[in-house]
XYZ file of C-alpha atoms in Angstrom:
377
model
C 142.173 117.640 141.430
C 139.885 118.331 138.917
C 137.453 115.848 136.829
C 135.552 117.418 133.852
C 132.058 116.192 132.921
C 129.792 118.038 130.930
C 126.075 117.666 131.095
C 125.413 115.235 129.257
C 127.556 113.321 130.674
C 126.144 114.400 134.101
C 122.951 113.794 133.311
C 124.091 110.142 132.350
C 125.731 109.206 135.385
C 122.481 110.679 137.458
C 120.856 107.919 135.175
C 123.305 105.133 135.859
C 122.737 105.882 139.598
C 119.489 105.817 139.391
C 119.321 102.417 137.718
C 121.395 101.237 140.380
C 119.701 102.011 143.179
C 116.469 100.338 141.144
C 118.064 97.244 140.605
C 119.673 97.408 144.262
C 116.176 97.351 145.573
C 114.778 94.567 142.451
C 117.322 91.996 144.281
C 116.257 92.664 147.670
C 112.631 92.040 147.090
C 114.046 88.924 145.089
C 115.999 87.385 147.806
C 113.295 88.149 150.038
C 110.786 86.533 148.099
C 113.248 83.309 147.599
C 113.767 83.126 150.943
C 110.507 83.217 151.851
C 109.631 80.626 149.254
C 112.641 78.441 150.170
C 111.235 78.465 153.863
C 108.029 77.240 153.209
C 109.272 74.342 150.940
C 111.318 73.348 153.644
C 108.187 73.856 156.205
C 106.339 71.675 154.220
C 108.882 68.755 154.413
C 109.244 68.754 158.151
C 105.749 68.643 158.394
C 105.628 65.963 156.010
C 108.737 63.731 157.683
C 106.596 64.313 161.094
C 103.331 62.987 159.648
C 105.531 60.048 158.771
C 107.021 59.441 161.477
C 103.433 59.506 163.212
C 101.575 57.221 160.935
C 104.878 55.148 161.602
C 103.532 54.236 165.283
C 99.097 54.631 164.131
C 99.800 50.569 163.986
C 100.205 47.346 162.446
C 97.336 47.847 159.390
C 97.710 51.395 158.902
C 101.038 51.143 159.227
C 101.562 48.842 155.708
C 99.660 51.119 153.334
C 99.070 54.563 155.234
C 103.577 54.895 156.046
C 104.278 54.508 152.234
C 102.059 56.727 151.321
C 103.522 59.202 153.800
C 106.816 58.256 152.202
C 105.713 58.775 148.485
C 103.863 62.572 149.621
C 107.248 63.534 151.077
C 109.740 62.482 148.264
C 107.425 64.043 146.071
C 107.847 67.570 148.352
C 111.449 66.785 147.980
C 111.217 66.798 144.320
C 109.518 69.493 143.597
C 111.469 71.681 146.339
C 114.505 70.686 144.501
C 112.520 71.257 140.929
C 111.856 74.735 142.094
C 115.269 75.605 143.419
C 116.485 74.567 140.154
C 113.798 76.558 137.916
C 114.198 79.606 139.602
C 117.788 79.634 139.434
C 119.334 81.539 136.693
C 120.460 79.670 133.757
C 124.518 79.898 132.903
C 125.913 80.918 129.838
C 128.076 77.723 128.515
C 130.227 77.230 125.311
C 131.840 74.286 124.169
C 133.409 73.501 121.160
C 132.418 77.073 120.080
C 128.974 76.199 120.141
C 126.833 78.257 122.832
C 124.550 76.571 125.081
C 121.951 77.103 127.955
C 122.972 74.973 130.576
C 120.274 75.318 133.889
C 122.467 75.653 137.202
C 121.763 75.867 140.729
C 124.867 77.795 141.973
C 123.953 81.583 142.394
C 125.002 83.719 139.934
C 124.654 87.603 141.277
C 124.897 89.088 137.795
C 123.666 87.061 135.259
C 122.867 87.832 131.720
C 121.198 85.360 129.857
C 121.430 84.361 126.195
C 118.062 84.365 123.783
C 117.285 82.743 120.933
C 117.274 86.505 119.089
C 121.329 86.218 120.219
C 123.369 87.598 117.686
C 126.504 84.900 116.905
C 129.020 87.055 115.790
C 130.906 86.170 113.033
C 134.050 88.386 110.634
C 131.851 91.544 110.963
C 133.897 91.672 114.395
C 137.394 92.175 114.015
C 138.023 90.687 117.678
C 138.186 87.196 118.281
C 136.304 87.230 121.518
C 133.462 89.525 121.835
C 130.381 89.614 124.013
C 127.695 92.676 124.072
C 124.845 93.175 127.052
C 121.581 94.518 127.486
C 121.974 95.629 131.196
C 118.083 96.292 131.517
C 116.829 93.545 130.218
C 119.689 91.296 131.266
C 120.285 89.801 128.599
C 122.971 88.795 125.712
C 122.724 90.626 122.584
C 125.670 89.489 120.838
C 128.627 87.324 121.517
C 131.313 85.450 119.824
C 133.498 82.648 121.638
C 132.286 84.541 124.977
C 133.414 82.318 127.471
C 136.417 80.640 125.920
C 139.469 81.456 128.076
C 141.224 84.967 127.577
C 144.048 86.785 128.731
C 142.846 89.772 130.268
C 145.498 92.581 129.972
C 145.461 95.497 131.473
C 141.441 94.756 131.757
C 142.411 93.339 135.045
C 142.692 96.695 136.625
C 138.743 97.167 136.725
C 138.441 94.022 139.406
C 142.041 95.923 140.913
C 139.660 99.289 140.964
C 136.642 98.004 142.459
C 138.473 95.576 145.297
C 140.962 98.757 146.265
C 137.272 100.781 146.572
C 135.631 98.345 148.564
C 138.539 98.351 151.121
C 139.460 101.975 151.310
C 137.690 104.011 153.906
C 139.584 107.620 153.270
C 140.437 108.934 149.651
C 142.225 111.421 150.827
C 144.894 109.389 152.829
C 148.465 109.031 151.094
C 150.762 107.038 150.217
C 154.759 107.067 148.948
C 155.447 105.638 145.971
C 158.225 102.848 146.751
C 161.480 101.883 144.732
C 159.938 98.375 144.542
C 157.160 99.568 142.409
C 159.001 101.625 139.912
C 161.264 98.559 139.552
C 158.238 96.098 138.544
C 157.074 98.697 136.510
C 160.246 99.128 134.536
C 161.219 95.538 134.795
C 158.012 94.827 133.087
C 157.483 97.127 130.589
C 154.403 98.104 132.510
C 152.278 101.540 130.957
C 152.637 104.060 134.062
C 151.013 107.148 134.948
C 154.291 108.891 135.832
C 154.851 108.747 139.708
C 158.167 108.950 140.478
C 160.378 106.968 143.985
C 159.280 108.553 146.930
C 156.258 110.631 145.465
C 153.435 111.130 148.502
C 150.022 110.832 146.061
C 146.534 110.586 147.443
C 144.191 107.580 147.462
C 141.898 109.245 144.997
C 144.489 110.144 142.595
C 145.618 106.386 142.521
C 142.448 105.641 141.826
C 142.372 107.723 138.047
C 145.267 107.127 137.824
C 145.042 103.066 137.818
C 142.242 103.328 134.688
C 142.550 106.622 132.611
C 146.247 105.833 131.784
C 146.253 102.280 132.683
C 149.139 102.801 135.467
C 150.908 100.034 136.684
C 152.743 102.645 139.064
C 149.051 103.208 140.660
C 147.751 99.699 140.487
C 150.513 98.629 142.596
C 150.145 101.829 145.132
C 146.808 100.735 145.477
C 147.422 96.933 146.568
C 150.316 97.417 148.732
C 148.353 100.200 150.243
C 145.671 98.094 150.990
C 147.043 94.783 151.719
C 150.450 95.529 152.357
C 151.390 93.113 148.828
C 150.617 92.623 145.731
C 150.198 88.798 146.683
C 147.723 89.800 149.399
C 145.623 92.178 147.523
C 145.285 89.447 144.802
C 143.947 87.086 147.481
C 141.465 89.591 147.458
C 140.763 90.241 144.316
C 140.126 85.875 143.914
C 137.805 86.385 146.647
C 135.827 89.105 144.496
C 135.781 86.270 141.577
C 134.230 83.976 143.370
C 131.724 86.070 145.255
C 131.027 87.126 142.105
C 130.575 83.210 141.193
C 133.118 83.546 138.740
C 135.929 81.113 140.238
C 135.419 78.584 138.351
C 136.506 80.398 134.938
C 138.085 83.363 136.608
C 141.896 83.523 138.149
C 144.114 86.382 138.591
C 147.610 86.650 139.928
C 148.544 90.029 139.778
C 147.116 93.301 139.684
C 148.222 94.986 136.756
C 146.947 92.381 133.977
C 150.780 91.543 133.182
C 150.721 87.907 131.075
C 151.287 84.487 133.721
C 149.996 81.501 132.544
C 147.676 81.476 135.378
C 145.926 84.665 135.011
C 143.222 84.802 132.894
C 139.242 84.790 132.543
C 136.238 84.696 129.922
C 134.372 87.753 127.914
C 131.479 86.584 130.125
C 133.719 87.072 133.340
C 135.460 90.407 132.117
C 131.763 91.700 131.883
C 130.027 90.328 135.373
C 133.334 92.391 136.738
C 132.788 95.391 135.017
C 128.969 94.731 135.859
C 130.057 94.650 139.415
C 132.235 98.349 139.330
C 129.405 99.971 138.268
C 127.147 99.414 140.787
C 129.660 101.471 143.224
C 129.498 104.945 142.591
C 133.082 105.358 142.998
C 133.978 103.316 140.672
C 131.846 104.493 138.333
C 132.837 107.912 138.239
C 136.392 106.934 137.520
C 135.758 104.765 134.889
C 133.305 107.502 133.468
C 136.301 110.160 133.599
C 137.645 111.276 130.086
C 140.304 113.173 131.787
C 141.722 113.952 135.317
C 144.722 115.937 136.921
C 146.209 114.975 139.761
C 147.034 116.706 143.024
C 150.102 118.409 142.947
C 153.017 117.219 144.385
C 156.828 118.169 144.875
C 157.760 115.852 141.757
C 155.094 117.260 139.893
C 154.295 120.513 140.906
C 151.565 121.424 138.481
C 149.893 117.734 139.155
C 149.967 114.798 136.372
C 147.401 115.294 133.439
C 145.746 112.070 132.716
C 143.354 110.952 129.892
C 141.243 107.549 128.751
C 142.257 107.887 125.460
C 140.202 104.898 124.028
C 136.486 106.883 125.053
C 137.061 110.040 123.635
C 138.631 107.992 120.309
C 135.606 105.865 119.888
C 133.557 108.665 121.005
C 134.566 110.515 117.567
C 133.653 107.263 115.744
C 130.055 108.419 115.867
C 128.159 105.997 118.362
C 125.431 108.603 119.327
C 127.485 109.534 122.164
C 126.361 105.681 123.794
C 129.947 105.151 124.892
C 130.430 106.641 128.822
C 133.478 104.850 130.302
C 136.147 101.985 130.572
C 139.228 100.175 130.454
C 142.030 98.732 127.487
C 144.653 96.181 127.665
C 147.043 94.810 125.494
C 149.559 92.118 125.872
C 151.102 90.273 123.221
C 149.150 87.155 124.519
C 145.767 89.244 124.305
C 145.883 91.165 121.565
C 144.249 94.667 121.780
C 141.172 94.359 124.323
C 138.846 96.367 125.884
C 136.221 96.216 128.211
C 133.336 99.390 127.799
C 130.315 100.510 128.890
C 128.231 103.164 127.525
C 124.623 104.502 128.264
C 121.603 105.934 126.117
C 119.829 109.131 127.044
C 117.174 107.541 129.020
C 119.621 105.528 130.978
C 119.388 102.551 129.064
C 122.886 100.790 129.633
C 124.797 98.414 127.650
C 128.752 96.529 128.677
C 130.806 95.761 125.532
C 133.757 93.460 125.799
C 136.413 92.405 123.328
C 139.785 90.486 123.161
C 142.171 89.878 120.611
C 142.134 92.579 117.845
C 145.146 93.139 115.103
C 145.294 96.562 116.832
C 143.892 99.168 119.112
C 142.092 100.980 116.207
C 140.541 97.749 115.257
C 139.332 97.317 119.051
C 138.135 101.025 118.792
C 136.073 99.650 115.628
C 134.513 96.747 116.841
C 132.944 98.477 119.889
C 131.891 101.313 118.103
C 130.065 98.732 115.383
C 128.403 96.859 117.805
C 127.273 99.500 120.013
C 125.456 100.961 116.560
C 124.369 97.895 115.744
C 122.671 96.531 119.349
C 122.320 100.198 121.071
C 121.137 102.614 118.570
């Protein structure tokens, strides 16, 4: 098995670690620091309720003007407890009637990126009908267009089947034999495959490529039933990501592969907080980084499978500055060409790029390209 990475690319990923591990640390000394906030709101009100409750029995007198005073001091702790809960709660990214919004929420939101007044609204310039672009150091929007409209995700989907498969396997070099049930679904439909053939013994690790540089059902579908023993289980899973994530509520996926049912689908906003999410594990990140991999070889294919993410090294020659690193396509008829990208500047600087809906893959190829020129360079 053999991944190639020059040093540039190297010295990227060392960067994109390294940012991790910084922001890893930011949210622990911010959930600290909430939590010790949030305790001594909550202090405070006890001790407030129990100073009630004493000038309750102080007597008759005291009892008419000093009790509803006691009452007014803690409803007013109450308040502001709840004022502060709600200020320092991220605001959520909301669109109706193609008009974006800030809309303040108190329901955690583990990767947020919040939208400015210097957001770009994204008009024809953008081939794709559903775009969003992110600042991941600054956490915020830079440009979007209907971001958080509902999509069909594609073959996008296998980024969430990627990072659920990682955070469940314990040995990459473990096997597994490809089944007859999974070439079947692959050929009944029309899936893109990375080649494995009935009864092939592949590794863990190879699955893993294999799943995002060629977009392989066959893999995808190694990788659940390995897992969870289904399909249908591993998706339980992967719903469970969404709404850890906080993403439930706009979020839903049925299968693992990103084939169309009318009940699998998700927003720009979501596709991004996923592909947020991937590349905060290492292993996830260095498949998604890969331009090109070879599997290990086996008796079907003795020499090992060559594999290749055709859409970086295409919009890589589209001149970007070399900002585009990694990620994952997907096309459906429903979807249209889509793609969901990340790519990082020399210092480490880091920036996601989603997009659904173009006329055609080149056209997908063009719109991230443009906008990382436009927002990154």
């Amino acid at each position: 098995m053999e991944e190639y990475f020059d040093e540039e690319d190297r010295r990227r990923l060392q960067h994109m670690r390294e940012r991790q591990e910084r922001k890893r640390k930011e949210r622990e000394k911010e959930l600290r620091r909430n939590l010790t906030k949030l305790g001594i709101a909550v202090v405070g009100i006890v001790i407030v309720a129990a100073a009630s409750v004493f000038i309750n029995f102080a007597g008759k007198k005291r009892q008419a003007g000093n009790f509803q005073k006691g009452i007014a001091v803690q409803e007013g702790s109450q308040f502001l407890l709840a004022a502060k809960i709600k200020k320092e709660s991220p605001d959520t990214l909301k669109e109706t009637d193609n008009k974006t919004e800030i809309d303040g929420s108190t329901k955690e939101q583990p990767y947020h990126y919040a939208m400015t007044e210097d957001t770009v609204r994204l008009s024809s310039e953008v081939g794709s009908s559903h775009a969003i672009f992110l600042d991941l150091e600054k956490g915020t929007v830079l440009a979007c267009k209907d971001a958080t409209s509902r999509i069909v995700p594609a073959s996008m989907t296998k980024v969430l089947t990627l990072l659920v498969a990682v955070e469940h396997i314990e040995n990459l070099n473990d096997t597994f034999t490809i089944t007859q049930d999974i070439t079947d679904y692959c050929f009944v439909n029309d899936c893109s495959v990375a080649g494995y053939e009935k009864e092939e013994k592949v590794t863990i690790k190879d699955m893993l490529y294999a799943t995002v540089l060629p977009s392989g059902a066959d893999a995808a579908l190694g990788l659940a039933v390995y897992v969870s023993g289904s399909q249908e289980a591993f998706v339980e899973l992967m719903n469970a990501k969404l709404e850890e994530l906080g993403l439930s509520e706009t979020a839903h996926f049925t299968n693992c592969v990103g084939i169309y049912e009318a009940d699998h689908y998700c927003t720009m906003y979501d596709m991004a907080m996923i592909l947020d999410a991937a590349l905060q594990n290492e292993t996830c990140l260095d498949v998604l980084s890969a331009r090109t991999y070879v599997t290990s070889k086996t008796e079907q294919h003795p020499e090992g499978i060559p594999l290749s993410n055709w859409f970086i090294r295409r919009i890589e020659d589209k001149d970007t500055g070399g900002l585009a690193v990694g990620g994952k396509t997907g096309y459906v008829e429903e979807s249209g060409s889509c793609a969901a990208s990340f790519g990082s500047d020399p210092t480490g600087k880091t920036y996601i790029c989603v997009t659904a809906n173009a006329s055609s893959k080149w056209g997908c190829i063009d719109d991230h390209a443009y906008m990382y020129k436009r927002f990154a360079l």
